[in-house]
Short mmCIF file of N, CA, C and O in Angstrom, two decimals:
data_model
loop_
_atom_site.label_atom_id
_atom_site.label_comp_id
_atom_site.label_asym_id
_atom_site.label_seq_id
_atom_site.Cartn_x
_atom_site.Cartn_y
_atom_site.Cartn_z
N MET A 1 -9.38 -134.93 100.70
CA MET A 1 -8.51 -135.96 100.16
C MET A 1 -9.10 -137.35 100.42
O MET A 1 -9.14 -138.18 99.54
N GLU A 2 -9.57 -137.57 101.67
CA GLU A 2 -10.16 -138.86 102.02
C GLU A 2 -11.46 -139.11 101.26
O GLU A 2 -11.73 -140.22 100.86
N THR A 3 -12.25 -138.06 101.09
CA THR A 3 -13.53 -138.25 100.40
C THR A 3 -13.32 -138.62 98.94
O THR A 3 -14.13 -139.36 98.38
N ARG A 4 -12.25 -138.13 98.32
CA ARG A 4 -11.97 -138.50 96.94
C ARG A 4 -11.63 -139.98 96.84
O ARG A 4 -12.06 -140.67 95.91
N LYS A 5 -10.87 -140.48 97.82
CA LYS A 5 -10.51 -141.91 97.83
C LYS A 5 -11.76 -142.76 98.03
O LYS A 5 -11.93 -143.78 97.37
N LYS A 6 -12.62 -142.33 98.95
CA LYS A 6 -13.85 -143.08 99.21
C LYS A 6 -14.75 -143.08 97.99
O LYS A 6 -15.31 -144.11 97.62
N LYS A 7 -14.91 -141.91 97.35
CA LYS A 7 -15.75 -141.83 96.16
C LYS A 7 -15.20 -142.69 95.04
O LYS A 7 -15.95 -143.37 94.34
N GLY A 8 -13.88 -142.66 94.87
CA GLY A 8 -13.26 -143.48 93.83
C GLY A 8 -13.46 -144.96 94.09
O GLY A 8 -13.74 -145.73 93.16
N CYS A 9 -13.33 -145.37 95.34
CA CYS A 9 -13.52 -146.78 95.70
C CYS A 9 -14.97 -147.20 95.49
O CYS A 9 -15.24 -148.27 94.95
N ILE A 10 -15.89 -146.35 95.89
CA ILE A 10 -17.31 -146.65 95.71
C ILE A 10 -17.66 -146.74 94.23
O ILE A 10 -18.40 -147.64 93.80
N GLU A 11 -17.12 -145.83 93.42
CA GLU A 11 -17.40 -145.86 91.99
C GLU A 11 -16.83 -147.12 91.34
O GLU A 11 -17.47 -147.71 90.46
N ARG A 12 -15.66 -147.57 91.78
CA ARG A 12 -15.08 -148.81 91.22
C ARG A 12 -15.94 -150.01 91.56
O ARG A 12 -16.17 -150.88 90.72
N VAL A 13 -16.44 -150.07 92.80
CA VAL A 13 -17.30 -151.19 93.20
C VAL A 13 -18.60 -151.15 92.41
O VAL A 13 -19.09 -152.19 91.94
N GLN A 14 -19.18 -149.96 92.24
CA GLN A 14 -20.41 -149.84 91.46
C GLN A 14 -20.20 -150.27 90.01
O GLN A 14 -21.02 -150.99 89.44
N ASP A 15 -19.10 -149.84 89.41
CA ASP A 15 -18.81 -150.23 88.03
C ASP A 15 -18.61 -151.73 87.91
O ASP A 15 -19.08 -152.35 86.95
N TRP A 16 -17.91 -152.33 88.88
CA TRP A 16 -17.64 -153.76 88.84
C TRP A 16 -18.94 -154.55 88.95
O TRP A 16 -19.17 -155.48 88.18
N THR A 17 -19.82 -154.17 89.90
CA THR A 17 -21.09 -154.89 90.05
C THR A 17 -22.00 -154.67 88.84
O THR A 17 -22.69 -155.59 88.41
N ASP A 18 -21.99 -153.45 88.30
CA ASP A 18 -22.80 -153.17 87.12
C ASP A 18 -22.35 -154.03 85.94
O ASP A 18 -23.17 -154.61 85.22
N GLU A 19 -21.06 -154.14 85.76
CA GLU A 19 -20.52 -154.95 84.67
C GLU A 19 -20.87 -156.42 84.84
O GLU A 19 -21.27 -157.09 83.88
N ARG A 20 -20.73 -156.94 86.07
CA ARG A 20 -21.06 -158.35 86.34
C ARG A 20 -22.54 -158.63 86.09
O ARG A 20 -22.89 -159.65 85.49
N LEU A 21 -23.41 -157.72 86.56
CA LEU A 21 -24.84 -157.93 86.35
C LEU A 21 -25.21 -157.87 84.88
O LEU A 21 -26.03 -158.65 84.40
N ARG A 22 -24.62 -156.94 84.16
CA ARG A 22 -24.92 -156.84 82.73
C ARG A 22 -24.46 -158.09 81.98
O ARG A 22 -25.14 -158.57 81.08
N ARG A 23 -23.30 -158.63 82.38
CA ARG A 23 -22.81 -159.85 81.73
C ARG A 23 -23.73 -161.03 82.03
O ARG A 23 -24.05 -161.83 81.15
N MET A 24 -24.16 -161.15 83.30
CA MET A 24 -25.01 -162.27 83.68
C MET A 24 -26.38 -162.15 83.01
O MET A 24 -26.95 -163.14 82.53
N CYS A 25 -26.95 -160.95 82.99
CA CYS A 25 -28.28 -160.76 82.38
C CYS A 25 -28.21 -160.78 80.87
O CYS A 25 -29.20 -161.10 80.21
N GLY A 26 -27.08 -160.45 80.30
CA GLY A 26 -26.94 -160.45 78.85
C GLY A 26 -26.93 -161.84 78.27
O GLY A 26 -27.22 -162.04 77.08
N ARG A 27 -26.63 -162.84 79.08
CA ARG A 27 -26.55 -164.22 78.60
C ARG A 27 -27.93 -164.86 78.46
O ARG A 27 -28.09 -165.81 77.70
N ILE A 28 -28.91 -164.38 79.20
CA ILE A 28 -30.23 -165.01 79.11
C ILE A 28 -31.10 -164.26 78.10
O ILE A 28 -30.88 -163.09 77.81
N THR A 29 -32.09 -164.95 77.60
CA THR A 29 -32.97 -164.36 76.59
C THR A 29 -33.90 -163.34 77.24
O THR A 29 -34.14 -163.40 78.45
N PRO A 30 -34.46 -162.43 76.45
CA PRO A 30 -35.37 -161.43 77.02
C PRO A 30 -36.60 -162.04 77.70
O PRO A 30 -37.08 -161.52 78.71
N GLY A 31 -37.10 -163.14 77.20
CA GLY A 31 -38.25 -163.80 77.83
C GLY A 31 -37.91 -164.34 79.21
O GLY A 31 -38.67 -164.19 80.17
N LYS A 32 -36.74 -164.98 79.32
CA LYS A 32 -36.30 -165.50 80.61
C LYS A 32 -36.00 -164.36 81.58
O LYS A 32 -36.26 -164.46 82.78
N ARG A 33 -35.43 -163.29 81.05
CA ARG A 33 -35.12 -162.12 81.88
C ARG A 33 -36.41 -161.55 82.47
O ARG A 33 -36.47 -161.22 83.65
N LEU A 34 -37.46 -161.46 81.65
CA LEU A 34 -38.74 -160.97 82.13
C LEU A 34 -39.32 -161.90 83.18
O LEU A 34 -39.86 -161.45 84.21
N ALA A 35 -39.18 -163.21 82.96
CA ALA A 35 -39.69 -164.19 83.94
C ALA A 35 -38.95 -164.04 85.27
O ALA A 35 -39.57 -164.07 86.35
N VAL A 36 -37.65 -163.88 85.23
CA VAL A 36 -36.86 -163.72 86.47
C VAL A 36 -37.28 -162.45 87.20
O VAL A 36 -37.46 -162.44 88.42
N ILE A 37 -37.45 -161.37 86.46
CA ILE A 37 -37.86 -160.10 87.07
C ILE A 37 -39.23 -160.22 87.71
O ILE A 37 -39.46 -159.75 88.83
N LEU A 38 -40.19 -160.85 87.02
CA LEU A 38 -41.53 -161.00 87.57
C LEU A 38 -41.55 -161.90 88.81
O LEU A 38 -42.24 -161.60 89.79
N VAL A 39 -40.78 -163.01 88.77
CA VAL A 39 -40.71 -163.89 89.94
C VAL A 39 -40.12 -163.15 91.13
O VAL A 39 -40.65 -163.23 92.25
N MET A 40 -39.04 -162.40 90.90
CA MET A 40 -38.44 -161.64 92.00
C MET A 40 -39.39 -160.55 92.50
O MET A 40 -39.49 -160.32 93.71
N PHE A 41 -40.11 -159.91 91.60
CA PHE A 41 -41.06 -158.88 91.99
C PHE A 41 -42.15 -159.44 92.89
O PHE A 41 -42.45 -158.89 93.94
N PHE A 42 -42.75 -160.57 92.48
CA PHE A 42 -43.81 -161.16 93.29
C PHE A 42 -43.27 -161.75 94.59
O PHE A 42 -43.94 -161.68 95.63
N LEU A 43 -42.08 -162.30 94.57
CA LEU A 43 -41.49 -162.85 95.79
C LEU A 43 -41.23 -161.75 96.81
O LEU A 43 -41.67 -161.83 97.97
N PHE A 44 -40.54 -160.69 96.41
CA PHE A 44 -40.24 -159.60 97.33
C PHE A 44 -41.49 -158.80 97.70
O PHE A 44 -41.64 -158.34 98.83
N GLY A 45 -42.41 -158.65 96.76
CA GLY A 45 -43.66 -157.96 97.06
C GLY A 45 -44.50 -158.73 98.06
O GLY A 45 -45.06 -158.14 99.00
N GLY A 46 -44.59 -160.03 97.89
CA GLY A 46 -45.33 -160.86 98.84
C GLY A 46 -44.70 -160.85 100.22
O GLY A 46 -45.38 -160.79 101.24
N LEU A 47 -43.38 -160.90 100.25
CA LEU A 47 -42.67 -160.83 101.52
C LEU A 47 -42.91 -159.50 102.21
O LEU A 47 -43.14 -159.43 103.43
N SER A 48 -42.91 -158.43 101.46
CA SER A 48 -43.17 -157.10 102.01
C SER A 48 -44.58 -156.99 102.57
O SER A 48 -44.79 -156.46 103.66
N VAL A 49 -45.55 -157.49 101.84
CA VAL A 49 -46.94 -157.45 102.30
C VAL A 49 -47.09 -158.30 103.56
O VAL A 49 -47.76 -157.90 104.53
N TYR A 50 -46.47 -159.48 103.59
CA TYR A 50 -46.55 -160.35 104.76
C TYR A 50 -45.98 -159.67 106.00
O TYR A 50 -46.59 -159.69 107.07
N ILE A 51 -44.80 -159.06 105.87
CA ILE A 51 -44.17 -158.39 107.01
C ILE A 51 -45.03 -157.22 107.49
O ILE A 51 -45.22 -157.02 108.69
N THR A 52 -45.58 -156.45 106.56
CA THR A 52 -46.42 -155.32 106.93
C THR A 52 -47.68 -155.78 107.65
O THR A 52 -48.03 -155.24 108.71
N VAL A 53 -48.38 -156.76 107.12
CA VAL A 53 -49.62 -157.24 107.72
C VAL A 53 -49.35 -157.88 109.08
O VAL A 53 -50.08 -157.64 110.04
N SER A 54 -48.30 -158.69 109.19
CA SER A 54 -48.02 -159.32 110.48
C SER A 54 -47.60 -158.28 111.52
O SER A 54 -47.93 -158.43 112.71
N SER A 55 -46.92 -157.23 111.11
CA SER A 55 -46.55 -156.17 112.05
C SER A 55 -47.78 -155.42 112.54
O SER A 55 -47.91 -155.13 113.73
N ILE A 56 -48.69 -155.11 111.63
CA ILE A 56 -49.92 -154.41 112.03
C ILE A 56 -50.77 -155.30 112.93
O ILE A 56 -51.34 -154.85 113.92
N TYR A 57 -50.82 -156.58 112.64
CA TYR A 57 -51.60 -157.52 113.44
C TYR A 57 -51.06 -157.63 114.86
O TYR A 57 -51.81 -157.75 115.83
N ASN A 58 -49.73 -157.59 115.01
CA ASN A 58 -49.11 -157.79 116.32
C ASN A 58 -48.86 -156.50 117.09
O ASN A 58 -48.20 -156.53 118.12
N ILE A 59 -49.37 -155.37 116.62
CA ILE A 59 -49.11 -154.09 117.31
C ILE A 59 -49.63 -154.12 118.74
O ILE A 59 -48.92 -153.82 119.68
N GLY A 60 -50.87 -154.48 118.96
CA GLY A 60 -51.45 -154.42 120.29
C GLY A 60 -51.47 -155.74 121.02
O GLY A 60 -51.98 -155.84 122.13
N LYS A 61 -50.91 -156.75 120.43
CA LYS A 61 -50.97 -158.09 121.01
C LYS A 61 -49.98 -158.20 122.17
O LYS A 61 -48.84 -157.79 122.07
N ARG A 62 -50.43 -158.74 123.27
CA ARG A 62 -49.63 -159.03 124.46
C ARG A 62 -49.04 -157.79 125.12
O ARG A 62 -48.04 -157.87 125.80
N ASP A 63 -49.63 -156.61 124.92
CA ASP A 63 -49.13 -155.42 125.61
C ASP A 63 -49.36 -155.51 127.11
O ASP A 63 -48.56 -155.04 127.89
N GLY A 64 -50.47 -156.10 127.51
CA GLY A 64 -50.77 -156.23 128.92
C GLY A 64 -49.80 -157.14 129.63
O GLY A 64 -49.51 -156.97 130.80
N GLN A 65 -49.30 -158.13 128.95
CA GLN A 65 -48.35 -159.06 129.56
C GLN A 65 -46.96 -158.46 129.63
O GLN A 65 -46.22 -158.72 130.55
N ARG A 66 -46.59 -157.66 128.67
CA ARG A 66 -45.25 -157.08 128.66
C ARG A 66 -45.13 -155.88 129.59
O ARG A 66 -44.12 -155.69 130.22
N LEU A 67 -46.19 -155.07 129.67
CA LEU A 67 -46.16 -153.88 130.51
C LEU A 67 -46.74 -154.20 131.87
O LEU A 67 -47.92 -154.53 131.98
N GLN A 68 -45.93 -154.11 132.89
CA GLN A 68 -46.42 -154.30 134.25
C GLN A 68 -46.10 -153.03 135.01
O GLN A 68 -44.94 -152.72 135.29
N ILE A 69 -47.14 -152.29 135.35
CA ILE A 69 -46.98 -151.01 136.02
C ILE A 69 -47.11 -151.22 137.52
O ILE A 69 -48.07 -151.82 137.99
N GLU A 70 -46.14 -150.73 138.25
CA GLU A 70 -46.18 -150.82 139.70
C GLU A 70 -46.47 -149.44 140.27
O GLU A 70 -46.12 -148.43 139.68
N HIS A 71 -47.08 -149.43 141.44
CA HIS A 71 -47.36 -148.18 142.11
C HIS A 71 -46.08 -147.64 142.74
O HIS A 71 -45.17 -148.39 143.12
N ILE A 72 -46.01 -146.34 142.90
CA ILE A 72 -44.85 -145.70 143.51
C ILE A 72 -44.86 -145.99 145.00
O ILE A 72 -45.87 -145.78 145.68
N ARG A 73 -43.74 -146.46 145.48
CA ARG A 73 -43.64 -146.76 146.91
C ARG A 73 -43.08 -145.55 147.64
O ARG A 73 -42.25 -144.82 147.11
N GLN A 74 -43.51 -145.38 148.90
CA GLN A 74 -43.02 -144.26 149.69
C GLN A 74 -41.65 -144.62 150.25
O GLN A 74 -41.43 -145.72 150.77
N TYR A 75 -40.74 -143.68 150.11
CA TYR A 75 -39.38 -143.88 150.61
C TYR A 75 -39.38 -143.67 152.12
O TYR A 75 -39.87 -142.65 152.60
N PRO A 76 -38.85 -144.62 152.89
CA PRO A 76 -38.84 -144.46 154.34
C PRO A 76 -37.84 -143.38 154.76
O PRO A 76 -36.64 -143.49 154.51
N LEU A 77 -38.33 -142.33 155.39
CA LEU A 77 -37.48 -141.23 155.82
C LEU A 77 -37.14 -141.38 157.30
O LEU A 77 -37.96 -141.79 158.11
N HIS A 78 -35.91 -141.02 157.64
CA HIS A 78 -35.46 -141.02 159.03
C HIS A 78 -35.22 -139.58 159.42
O HIS A 78 -35.08 -138.70 158.58
N GLY A 79 -35.12 -139.32 160.72
CA GLY A 79 -34.89 -137.97 161.20
C GLY A 79 -33.57 -137.40 160.73
O GLY A 79 -33.43 -136.19 160.51
N SER A 80 -32.58 -138.22 160.50
CA SER A 80 -31.27 -137.72 160.09
C SER A 80 -31.20 -137.45 158.59
O SER A 80 -30.22 -136.91 158.11
N ASP A 81 -32.24 -137.81 157.87
CA ASP A 81 -32.24 -137.60 156.43
C ASP A 81 -32.77 -136.24 156.02
O ASP A 81 -32.80 -135.91 154.85
N SER A 82 -33.18 -135.43 156.99
CA SER A 82 -33.79 -134.15 156.67
C SER A 82 -32.77 -133.20 156.06
O SER A 82 -31.63 -133.11 156.51
N ILE A 83 -33.18 -132.48 155.02
CA ILE A 83 -32.27 -131.52 154.41
C ILE A 83 -32.45 -130.13 154.99
O ILE A 83 -31.69 -129.22 154.72
N ASN A 84 -33.48 -129.96 155.81
CA ASN A 84 -33.73 -128.68 156.45
C ASN A 84 -32.83 -128.59 157.68
O ASN A 84 -33.05 -129.28 158.68
N LEU A 85 -31.80 -127.76 157.63
CA LEU A 85 -30.81 -127.69 158.71
C LEU A 85 -31.39 -127.15 160.00
O LEU A 85 -30.90 -127.45 161.08
N SER A 86 -32.46 -126.36 159.94
CA SER A 86 -33.04 -125.80 161.16
C SER A 86 -33.78 -126.86 161.97
O SER A 86 -34.05 -126.66 163.14
N ASN A 87 -34.08 -128.01 161.39
CA ASN A 87 -34.78 -129.06 162.11
C ASN A 87 -33.82 -130.06 162.74
O ASN A 87 -34.26 -130.99 163.39
N ARG A 88 -32.55 -129.88 162.57
CA ARG A 88 -31.59 -130.83 163.12
C ARG A 88 -31.12 -130.36 164.50
O ARG A 88 -30.73 -129.21 164.66
N PRO A 89 -31.15 -131.25 165.48
CA PRO A 89 -30.74 -130.84 166.83
C PRO A 89 -29.25 -130.50 166.94
O PRO A 89 -28.87 -129.67 167.76
N GLU A 90 -28.42 -131.06 166.10
CA GLU A 90 -26.98 -130.79 166.20
C GLU A 90 -26.62 -129.38 165.74
O GLU A 90 -25.50 -128.92 165.91
N TYR A 91 -27.56 -128.66 165.17
CA TYR A 91 -27.30 -127.29 164.74
C TYR A 91 -27.92 -126.27 165.71
O TYR A 91 -28.13 -125.12 165.37
N GLY A 92 -28.22 -126.68 166.93
CA GLY A 92 -28.64 -125.75 167.95
C GLY A 92 -30.11 -125.52 168.06
O GLY A 92 -30.57 -124.75 168.90
N ARG A 93 -30.91 -126.19 167.30
CA ARG A 93 -32.36 -126.00 167.38
C ARG A 93 -32.99 -127.33 167.74
O ARG A 93 -32.66 -128.38 167.19
N ASN A 94 -33.94 -127.30 168.57
CA ASN A 94 -34.60 -128.51 169.00
C ASN A 94 -35.79 -128.78 168.08
O ASN A 94 -36.54 -127.88 167.74
N THR A 95 -35.99 -130.02 167.73
CA THR A 95 -37.08 -130.36 166.83
C THR A 95 -38.41 -130.42 167.56
O THR A 95 -39.46 -130.49 166.95
N GLU A 96 -38.39 -130.37 168.89
CA GLU A 96 -39.62 -130.48 169.67
C GLU A 96 -40.27 -129.12 169.89
O GLU A 96 -41.30 -129.05 170.53
N GLU A 97 -39.71 -128.02 169.41
CA GLU A 97 -40.27 -126.69 169.65
C GLU A 97 -41.57 -126.47 168.95
O GLU A 97 -41.96 -126.79 167.97
#
């Protein structure tokens, strides 16, 4: 039931935008329409190429500055931190044996 409402709403929005675009594009001459399409094509194409090239160029840049690897530090252990119960004096066994 919900999916039918969603599909109907989406179809109405698509029809409305399609109608508006057809009305706006129908008012201009075919030559101007071609010019608008070519300008948009080159604008978006150039933007796409720029983003791709700049992303590839910046892939390895400044990795050494961003990644700082530290060595693993040893955790200080105390005698009471032992998980081996036989090594604890309170359980009847002496650790000096």
